[in-house]
């Protein structure tokens, strides 16, 4: 797999720029990256424990959303 190497400083700059809207011309792009989509089994049943996104992983812990 293709890994990504970065420093904490670079990652901090990227995340801050991402969330204040400095990376993409269209706000829709960020919304899609942060979105979460349900996954389904081959039988068509929704898997409530697994979802996927288009870039940024989202977790909910104690009713708080983390990215």
Coordinates of C-alpha atoms in Angstrom, one line a residue:
X1 CA 0.0 0.0 0.0
X2 CA 1.1 3.6 -0.6
X3 CA 1.8 5.2 2.8
X4 CA 2.0 8.9 3.5
X5 CA 4.8 10.4 5.5
X6 CA 4.4 13.7 7.2
X7 CA 5.3 15.7 10.3
X8 CA 2.9 16.6 13.0
X9 CA 3.3 20.3 12.0
X10 CA 2.4 19.5 8.4
X11 CA -0.6 17.5 9.5
X12 CA -1.8 20.3 11.8
X13 CA -1.5 22.8 8.9
X14 CA -3.5 20.5 6.6
X15 CA -6.3 19.8 9.1
X16 CA -6.7 23.4 10.1
X17 CA -6.8 24.5 6.4
X18 CA -9.3 21.7 5.6
X19 CA -11.8 22.7 8.3
X20 CA -11.6 26.4 7.7
X21 CA -12.3 26.0 4.0
X22 CA -9.0 26.9 2.5
X23 CA -8.3 23.8 0.5
X24 CA -11.3 23.5 -1.9
X25 CA -13.1 26.0 -4.0
X26 CA -16.4 24.3 -3.4
X27 CA -17.8 23.7 0.1
X28 CA -19.5 20.6 -1.3
X29 CA -16.1 18.9 -1.6
X30 CA -15.5 19.2 2.2
X31 CA -19.0 18.0 2.9
X32 CA -18.4 14.9 0.8
X33 CA -15.1 14.2 2.5
X34 CA -16.6 14.4 5.9
X35 CA -19.7 12.4 5.0
X36 CA -20.3 8.9 6.1
X37 CA -22.2 6.3 4.1
X38 CA -23.8 3.1 5.4
X39 CA -22.4 -0.2 4.2
X40 CA -24.5 -3.2 3.2
X41 CA -23.9 -6.9 3.2
X42 CA -24.2 -9.0 0.0
X43 CA -27.7 -9.8 1.1
X44 CA -28.6 -6.1 1.2
X45 CA -28.8 -5.9 5.0
X46 CA -27.4 -2.6 6.4
X47 CA -24.3 -3.1 8.6
X48 CA -24.8 -0.7 11.5
X49 CA -21.3 -1.2 12.7
X50 CA -19.5 -0.3 9.5
X51 CA -19.6 2.7 7.3
X52 CA -17.3 4.3 4.8
X53 CA -16.4 7.8 3.7
X54 CA -14.6 9.5 0.9
X55 CA -11.6 10.7 2.8
X56 CA -11.8 11.7 6.5
X57 CA -12.8 9.1 9.1
X58 CA -15.6 10.1 11.5
X59 CA -16.1 8.6 15.0
X60 CA -18.7 9.3 17.6
X61 CA -17.7 8.9 21.2
X62 CA -19.9 10.0 24.1
X63 CA -22.2 11.9 21.7
X64 CA -19.3 13.9 20.3
X65 CA -18.1 13.7 16.7
X66 CA -14.4 13.3 16.1
X67 CA -12.6 13.4 12.8

